Coordinates of C-alpha atoms and ligand atoms in Angstrom, one line a residue:
M157 CA 66.8 109.3 92.2
R158 CA 65.6 107.2 95.0
A159 CA 67.6 104.5 96.4
Y160 CA 64.1 102.4 96.6
E161 CA 63.9 103.0 92.9
L162 CA 67.0 101.3 91.9
I163 CA 67.0 98.6 94.2
Q164 CA 63.5 98.0 92.7
K165 CA 64.9 98.2 89.3
K166 CA 67.7 95.8 89.8
R167 CA 65.6 93.5 91.8
D168 CA 63.4 92.8 88.9
G169 CA 66.1 92.4 86.4
G170 CA 66.6 96.2 84.7
E171 CA 70.0 97.4 83.8
L172 CA 70.9 100.6 85.3
T173 CA 72.2 103.5 83.5
A174 CA 75.8 104.8 84.4
G175 CA 74.3 107.7 86.1
E176 CA 72.0 105.7 88.3
I177 CA 75.0 103.5 89.4
S178 CA 77.4 106.6 90.1
A179 CA 74.1 108.0 92.2
I180 CA 73.9 104.9 94.3
L181 CA 77.6 104.5 95.1
A182 CA 78.2 108.2 95.8
G183 CA 75.1 108.4 97.8
Y184 CA 76.4 105.2 99.9
V185 CA 80.1 106.7 100.3
A186 CA 78.5 109.8 101.4
G187 CA 76.6 108.2 103.9
E188 CA 73.0 109.3 102.4
I189 CA 72.0 105.6 101.6
P190 CA 72.3 103.6 104.8
D191 CA 73.6 100.2 105.1
Y192 CA 70.1 98.4 105.0
Q193 CA 69.4 99.9 101.8
M194 CA 72.8 99.2 100.4
S195 CA 72.6 95.7 101.5
A196 CA 69.2 95.4 99.4
F197 CA 70.7 96.4 96.6
L198 CA 74.0 94.1 96.9
M199 CA 71.9 91.1 97.1
A200 CA 69.5 92.2 94.0
V201 CA 73.0 92.4 92.2
Y202 CA 74.0 89.1 93.4
F203 CA 70.7 87.2 92.3
R204 CA 70.1 89.4 89.0
G205 CA 74.2 89.9 88.3
M206 CA 75.0 93.0 85.9
S207 CA 75.8 92.9 82.4
S208 CA 79.7 93.8 81.2
R209 CA 78.6 97.5 80.8
E210 CA 76.9 98.0 84.5
T211 CA 80.3 96.0 85.9
A212 CA 82.6 98.4 84.0
D213 CA 80.5 101.6 85.1
F214 CA 80.0 100.1 88.8
T215 CA 84.1 100.0 88.7
L216 CA 84.6 103.2 87.5
A217 CA 82.1 104.7 89.8
M218 CA 84.2 102.9 92.5
V219 CA 87.7 104.0 91.2
R220 CA 86.0 107.5 91.2
S221 CA 84.9 107.5 94.8
G222 CA 88.6 108.1 96.0
E223 CA 91.9 109.1 94.6
T224 CA 94.1 107.5 91.9
L225 CA 97.9 107.1 92.6
D226 CA 100.1 108.6 90.0
L227 CA 103.0 106.2 89.1
G228 CA 104.5 108.4 86.3
A229 CA 107.8 108.8 88.3
I230 CA 108.9 105.2 88.4
R231 CA 110.9 104.3 85.1
G232 CA 109.9 101.3 83.0
T233 CA 106.3 99.7 82.9
K234 CA 104.8 98.8 86.0
V235 CA 103.3 96.1 86.4
D236 CA 100.8 94.7 89.2
K237 CA 99.1 91.7 90.3
H238 CA 96.0 90.5 92.5
S239 CA 94.9 87.2 93.6
T240 CA 91.1 86.4 94.3
G241 CA 92.2 85.0 97.8
G242 CA 93.3 81.9 98.6
V243 CA 94.5 79.8 101.4
G244 CA 98.2 79.3 101.8
D245 CA 98.5 81.6 99.2
K246 CA 101.8 83.4 99.5
T247 CA 103.0 84.2 96.3
S248 CA 103.0 88.1 96.2
L249 CA 105.7 87.3 99.0
V250 CA 107.9 85.5 96.1
L251 CA 106.7 87.0 93.3
I252 CA 107.3 90.6 93.9
P253 CA 111.3 90.3 94.5
L254 CA 111.4 87.9 92.0
V255 CA 110.0 90.0 89.1
A256 CA 111.7 93.2 90.5
A257 CA 115.2 91.2 90.4
A258 CA 114.3 90.5 86.6
G259 CA 114.0 94.2 86.0
A260 CA 110.3 94.8 86.1
P261 CA 109.4 97.6 88.6
V262 CA 106.6 96.6 91.3
A263 CA 104.7 98.9 93.0
K264 CA 102.1 96.6 95.2
M265 CA 99.3 97.5 97.3
S266 CA 98.0 94.9 99.4
G267 CA 95.1 94.0 101.6
R268 CA 94.8 92.1 104.8
G269 CA 93.3 88.7 105.2
L270 CA 89.6 88.6 104.4
G271 CA 87.1 85.6 105.7
H272 CA 89.1 82.4 105.6
T273 CA 91.6 83.8 103.0
G274 CA 94.9 85.3 104.0
G275 CA 96.2 88.7 103.5
T276 CA 100.0 89.7 101.9
I277 CA 100.0 92.8 104.6
D278 CA 99.5 90.4 107.3
K279 CA 102.1 88.0 106.2
L280 CA 104.8 90.7 106.0
E281 CA 103.8 92.3 109.3
S282 CA 104.8 88.9 111.0
I283 CA 108.6 90.0 110.1
P284 CA 109.6 92.2 113.3
G285 CA 109.7 96.0 112.2
F286 CA 108.5 95.7 108.9
R287 CA 106.5 98.6 108.0
T288 CA 103.6 98.6 105.8
Q289 CA 102.3 102.4 105.6
L290 CA 104.8 104.5 103.5
D291 CA 103.6 107.8 102.0
T292 CA 103.2 108.1 98.7
R293 CA 106.6 109.5 98.1
A294 CA 108.6 107.3 100.1
F295 CA 106.7 104.2 98.1
I296 CA 107.7 105.7 94.8
D297 CA 111.5 106.6 96.1
Q298 CA 111.6 103.0 97.2
V299 CA 110.3 101.1 93.9
N300 CA 113.1 103.4 92.2
R301 CA 115.9 102.5 94.6
V302 CA 115.0 98.8 95.3
G303 CA 113.0 97.7 92.2
C304 CA 109.6 96.9 94.6
A305 CA 107.8 97.8 97.5
I306 CA 104.7 96.5 99.0
V307 CA 102.3 98.6 101.3
V308 CA 99.1 98.6 102.4
A309 CA 96.2 100.3 100.8
T310 CA 95.4 103.7 102.1
N311 CA 91.9 104.7 103.2
E312 CA 91.7 107.1 100.4
L313 CA 92.3 104.7 97.6
V314 CA 88.8 103.2 96.8
P315 CA 86.8 104.0 100.1
A316 CA 84.1 102.8 98.4
D317 CA 85.5 99.1 98.3
K318 CA 86.5 99.4 101.7
K319 CA 82.9 100.3 103.1
L320 CA 80.8 97.7 100.5
Y321 CA 83.5 95.3 101.3
A322 CA 82.8 95.3 105.2
L323 CA 79.0 95.1 104.3
R324 CA 79.2 92.2 101.6
D325 CA 81.3 90.2 104.1
V326 CA 78.4 90.2 106.6
T327 CA 75.5 90.2 104.2
A328 CA 76.7 86.9 102.3
T329 CA 77.3 88.9 98.9
V330 CA 81.0 88.3 98.7
D331 CA 80.9 85.6 96.0
S332 CA 78.9 87.8 93.2
L333 CA 80.8 88.1 89.9
P334 CA 80.2 91.6 89.3
L335 CA 80.9 92.7 92.9
I336 CA 84.2 90.8 93.0
A337 CA 85.3 92.1 89.6
S338 CA 84.5 95.7 90.3
S339 CA 86.3 95.3 93.6
V340 CA 89.5 93.9 92.5
M341 CA 89.6 95.8 89.2
S342 CA 88.6 99.2 91.0
K343 CA 91.7 98.8 93.4
K344 CA 94.0 97.7 90.6
I345 CA 93.1 100.6 88.0
A346 CA 93.5 103.3 91.1
G347 CA 96.8 101.6 92.2
G348 CA 98.2 103.3 88.8
S349 CA 100.0 100.5 87.4
D350 CA 100.4 100.2 83.4
A351 CA 99.8 96.3 83.6
I352 CA 97.8 94.1 85.6
V353 CA 98.3 90.1 86.2
L354 CA 95.4 88.3 88.0
D355 CA 95.2 85.4 89.8
V356 CA 91.8 84.0 89.3
K357 CA 91.3 80.8 92.1
T358 CA 88.9 78.2 91.6
G359 CA 88.2 75.3 94.0
S360 CA 86.9 74.5 97.6
G361 CA 88.9 77.5 99.0
A362 CA 88.3 80.1 96.3
F363 CA 85.4 82.4 96.4
M364 CA 84.6 81.1 92.8
K365 CA 84.0 77.4 93.4
T366 CA 83.6 76.2 89.8
L367 CA 85.9 76.4 87.0
D368 CA 82.9 78.0 84.7
G369 CA 82.4 80.7 87.0
A370 CA 86.2 81.5 87.6
R371 CA 86.4 81.9 83.8
E372 CA 83.5 84.3 83.5
L373 CA 85.2 86.3 86.2
A374 CA 88.5 86.6 84.9
Q375 CA 86.8 87.1 81.2
A376 CA 85.0 90.2 83.0
M377 CA 87.8 91.6 84.8
V378 CA 90.2 91.0 81.6
G379 CA 87.5 93.2 79.7
I380 CA 87.4 96.0 82.3
G381 CA 91.1 96.3 82.0
A382 CA 91.0 96.3 78.1
Q383 CA 88.2 99.2 78.4
V384 CA 90.5 101.5 80.6
G385 CA 93.8 100.8 78.7
R386 CA 95.8 98.8 81.3
R387 CA 96.8 95.6 79.6
T388 CA 95.3 92.7 81.8
T389 CA 96.2 88.8 81.9
A390 CA 94.3 86.3 84.0
L391 CA 95.4 83.1 85.1
I392 CA 92.9 80.6 86.3
T393 CA 94.8 78.6 88.9
D394 CA 93.5 75.7 91.2
M395 CA 92.5 76.6 95.2
D396 CA 91.2 73.2 96.0
Q397 CA 93.9 72.4 98.5
P398 CA 95.8 75.1 100.1
L399 CA 98.6 76.2 98.1
G400 CA 102.0 75.1 99.3
R401 CA 102.1 73.6 102.7
A402 CA 102.4 76.6 105.1
V403 CA 98.9 78.3 106.3
G404 CA 99.4 80.9 108.9
N405 CA 101.4 84.2 108.7
A406 CA 105.0 83.6 109.9
L407 CA 104.6 80.3 108.6
E408 CA 104.1 81.7 105.2
V409 CA 106.9 84.0 105.3
A410 CA 109.3 81.0 105.9
E411 CA 107.9 79.3 103.4
A412 CA 108.2 82.1 100.9
I413 CA 112.0 82.4 101.9
E414 CA 112.6 78.6 101.0
T415 CA 111.1 79.1 97.3
L416 CA 113.0 82.2 97.2
R417 CA 116.2 80.3 97.8
G418 CA 115.0 77.9 95.0
D419 CA 113.7 74.9 97.3
G420 CA 110.1 75.4 98.5
P421 CA 106.8 73.1 97.7
L422 CA 106.7 72.7 93.8
D423 CA 103.2 74.1 93.5
L424 CA 104.0 77.2 94.9
R425 CA 107.4 77.4 92.9
E426 CA 105.4 76.7 89.8
L427 CA 102.4 79.3 90.2
C428 CA 105.1 81.8 91.0
L429 CA 107.0 81.2 87.9
E430 CA 104.0 81.3 85.8
L431 CA 102.4 84.4 87.2
G432 CA 105.8 85.8 87.1
A433 CA 106.7 84.8 83.6
Q434 CA 102.9 86.7 82.6
M435 CA 104.5 90.1 84.5
V436 CA 107.7 90.3 82.8
T437 CA 105.9 89.8 79.5
L438 CA 103.6 92.4 80.2
A439 CA 106.5 94.6 81.6
G440 CA 108.3 94.3 78.2
V441 CA 111.0 92.3 80.0
A442 CA 110.6 89.2 78.3
R443 CA 109.4 88.4 74.4
S444 CA 107.1 85.7 75.6
A445 CA 105.7 83.7 79.0
G446 CA 108.3 80.9 78.0
E447 CA 111.1 83.1 77.7
G448 CA 110.2 85.0 80.6
K449 CA 109.6 81.6 82.9
D450 CA 113.4 80.5 81.9
L451 CA 114.9 84.1 82.9
L452 CA 112.6 83.8 86.4
M453 CA 113.9 80.2 87.3
K454 CA 117.4 81.5 86.6
I455 CA 117.1 84.4 89.1
L456 CA 115.4 82.0 91.5
D457 CA 118.1 79.6 91.5
D458 CA 120.9 82.0 91.4
G459 CA 120.1 83.8 94.8
S460 CA 119.0 87.1 93.2
A461 CA 115.3 86.9 94.1
L462 CA 116.1 86.1 97.5
A463 CA 118.7 89.1 97.9
K464 CA 116.1 91.3 96.2
F465 CA 113.5 90.1 99.1
A466 CA 116.3 90.7 101.9
Q467 CA 116.8 94.3 100.1
L468 CA 112.9 94.7 100.1
V469 CA 112.8 93.7 103.7
D470 CA 115.6 96.0 104.6
A471 CA 114.1 99.0 102.9
Q472 CA 110.8 98.7 104.9
G473 CA 112.1 98.5 108.2
G474 CA 112.3 94.7 108.8
D475 CA 114.6 92.6 110.3
R476 CA 116.7 91.2 107.1
R477 CA 118.4 88.5 109.5
V478 CA 115.0 86.5 108.9
V479 CA 116.2 85.8 105.4
D480 CA 119.0 83.6 106.9
D481 CA 117.2 82.3 110.0
S482 CA 113.4 81.9 110.1
R483 CA 113.8 80.9 113.9
R484 CA 113.8 84.8 114.0
L485 CA 110.5 84.7 112.7
P486 CA 107.4 84.6 115.7
A487 CA 106.8 80.9 116.9
A488 CA 103.9 79.5 118.6
P489 CA 104.3 77.9 122.0
V490 CA 102.3 74.7 121.3
R491 CA 102.9 72.1 118.4
I492 CA 101.0 69.1 117.8
A493 CA 100.8 66.7 115.3
V494 CA 97.4 65.8 113.4
E495 CA 97.2 62.1 112.7
A496 CA 95.4 60.0 109.7
P497 CA 92.4 58.3 111.1
S498 CA 93.2 55.5 108.5
S499 CA 95.3 54.0 105.8
G500 CA 95.0 55.0 101.9
V501 CA 96.1 58.0 99.9
V502 CA 95.0 61.7 100.2
A503 CA 92.2 62.2 98.1
A504 CA 91.1 65.9 99.1
V505 CA 92.3 68.7 101.5
D506 CA 89.2 71.2 101.7
A507 CA 91.3 74.6 101.5
Q508 CA 88.1 76.4 103.3
A509 CA 88.0 74.0 106.1
V510 CA 92.0 74.6 106.8
G511 CA 91.7 78.1 106.0
L512 CA 88.7 78.5 109.0
A513 CA 90.9 76.3 111.2
A514 CA 93.9 78.4 111.0
M515 CA 91.7 81.2 111.4
G516 CA 90.1 79.7 114.6
L517 CA 94.0 79.5 116.0
G518 CA 94.1 83.3 115.3
A519 CA 95.7 83.4 112.3
G520 CA 93.0 85.7 110.7
R521 CA 90.1 87.9 111.7
A522 CA 86.9 86.6 112.5
T523 CA 85.7 90.4 112.9
K524 CA 87.4 93.4 111.5
D525 CA 88.8 94.5 115.0
D526 CA 90.2 91.2 115.8
R527 CA 94.3 91.0 116.2
I528 CA 96.3 88.5 114.2
D529 CA 98.3 86.3 116.0
P530 CA 101.6 85.9 113.7
A531 CA 102.8 82.6 114.9
V532 CA 99.7 80.3 114.2
G533 CA 98.9 78.1 111.8
V534 CA 98.9 75.0 110.1
V535 CA 101.7 73.0 108.2
L536 CA 100.6 70.1 106.0
V537 CA 102.7 67.1 106.1
R538 CA 100.7 65.4 103.3
K539 CA 98.9 66.9 100.0
V540 CA 96.6 65.6 97.4
G541 CA 97.9 62.1 96.1
D542 CA 100.2 61.2 98.9
P543 CA 100.0 57.7 100.6
V544 CA 99.4 57.7 104.3
R545 CA 99.2 55.1 106.8
D546 CA 97.1 55.0 110.1
G547 CA 98.4 57.1 112.6
E548 CA 101.1 58.7 110.5
P549 CA 101.2 62.6 110.5
L550 CA 98.6 64.4 108.1
A551 CA 99.7 68.1 109.4
D552 CA 101.4 69.9 112.2
V553 CA 99.1 72.4 114.1
H554 CA 101.1 75.8 115.6
A555 CA 98.8 77.1 118.5
P556 CA 98.6 79.8 121.1
D557 CA 97.5 76.9 123.8
R558 CA 96.5 73.0 124.1
A559 CA 92.7 73.7 123.8
R560 CA 93.0 75.7 120.6
A561 CA 95.5 73.3 119.1
A562 CA 93.3 70.4 119.8
E563 CA 90.3 72.0 118.3
A564 CA 91.9 72.8 115.1
G565 CA 93.2 69.3 114.9
R566 CA 90.1 67.8 114.7
R567 CA 88.9 70.5 112.2
I568 CA 92.4 69.5 110.2
Q569 CA 91.2 65.8 110.7
A570 CA 88.0 66.4 109.0
A571 CA 89.1 68.5 106.2
Y572 CA 91.2 65.2 104.7
R573 CA 89.6 62.7 102.7
I574 CA 91.5 59.4 102.9
A575 CA 90.5 57.1 99.8
A576 CA 91.7 53.9 98.6
R577 CA 93.2 55.4 95.5
A578 CA 94.5 58.8 94.2
P579 CA 92.2 60.9 92.4
A580 CA 92.8 62.0 89.2
P581 CA 95.2 65.0 89.4
R582 CA 93.7 68.6 88.9
P583 CA 96.0 71.1 87.1
L584 CA 97.5 73.9 88.8
I585 CA 96.8 76.2 85.9
H586 CA 93.1 75.8 84.5
G587 CA 93.6 78.5 82.0
V588 CA 95.1 81.9 80.8
I589 CA 92.9 85.0 79.6
T590 CA 94.3 87.7 77.6
Ligands
URA1325 N1 89.4 90.3 96.6 C1 89.0 91.5 96.6 O1 89.7 92.3 96.3 N2 87.9 91.8 96.0 C2 86.5 90.9 96.3 O2 85.7 90.9 96.1 C3 87.0 89.5 96.3 C4 88.5 89.1 96.5

């Protein structure tokens, strides 16, 4: 089967067989199909889409490209979580210890930041000493001992996704429904958990900008989960403005700790409770999401979620003193306030623009070999619906130097829209797909 013919078939709107999908993916991973042909194929998929059968076959072919993890040695129903990517999205840092403290084991493999969106592994690595690479045995032992572990996905797990993602990133083919669905679900299936909760983002900071697109993506992923016997629930959640206030690695860790202490921004707390309620329900710890949410609220407020986080940090070699004193996290040398250019009410904060401003400061990578600066980022002082007067602060920029602080300040100011009246509030949760 020649790659040329498969590209042509997809370009002309044909439906590929399971064998054809397997052949193109295996050929690409083996280096027999070059990047330029795979790029053309991805663009054909971007424009022509894939049927649900093709998307499922593509996902399974991705899983077969590498190893799958056997979590059989972990007691209980293992539940995993994945976000399609957002700005200020530090939910995993809160959720994993929270759900583990409730009695649901979590063996989590996470990724690094992509484009304007952040990644859990980069955030955790801002804690001095924190190790994100554990071998499988240590990973499983820690989940049995502590109740949770968070590690960086190994190169052996879905190598097809690693190669494809890098290519999609530079060929404008990231925001394609079948490509996102297969990328996310292949990693979750290979990760070995029994049940999966998906946080599908929609809005200006998400890869799926529209609610209809996010709903279709959520349905596709839940459908793939059902086909392979993994109980999967998806929440469609808002990413039109950043989640919480902090954007940037150490700043987000500090905010996650505040939230684990029972404080923290309300949108972040609420989202963690909603996602966590689905996780503990799928794990059989609660009989319903309502019961799960009540249980998690108690755990958050009585200090057990924070204690579990401290245990997790300790188990992975991190400095657990950051839990009581976030001044031990890396701090940027320059801090400036971004002022409102006029008076009114904050009508919008463009999440993608904030993500790109944080990236410009060094909180994310422009190319895959860039080094992250864990200390830098942005803290939003005002969010959508907040009143503000001319000259009052909109946000604080934490920067490596004055020049980059000024540049980020200009971008953050442009990301804010100030109007005479507050807009109709957007819900945090747009829907649940089971
Ligand atoms: N997150 C993923 O893991 N893959 C995608 O394609 C997009 C978001």
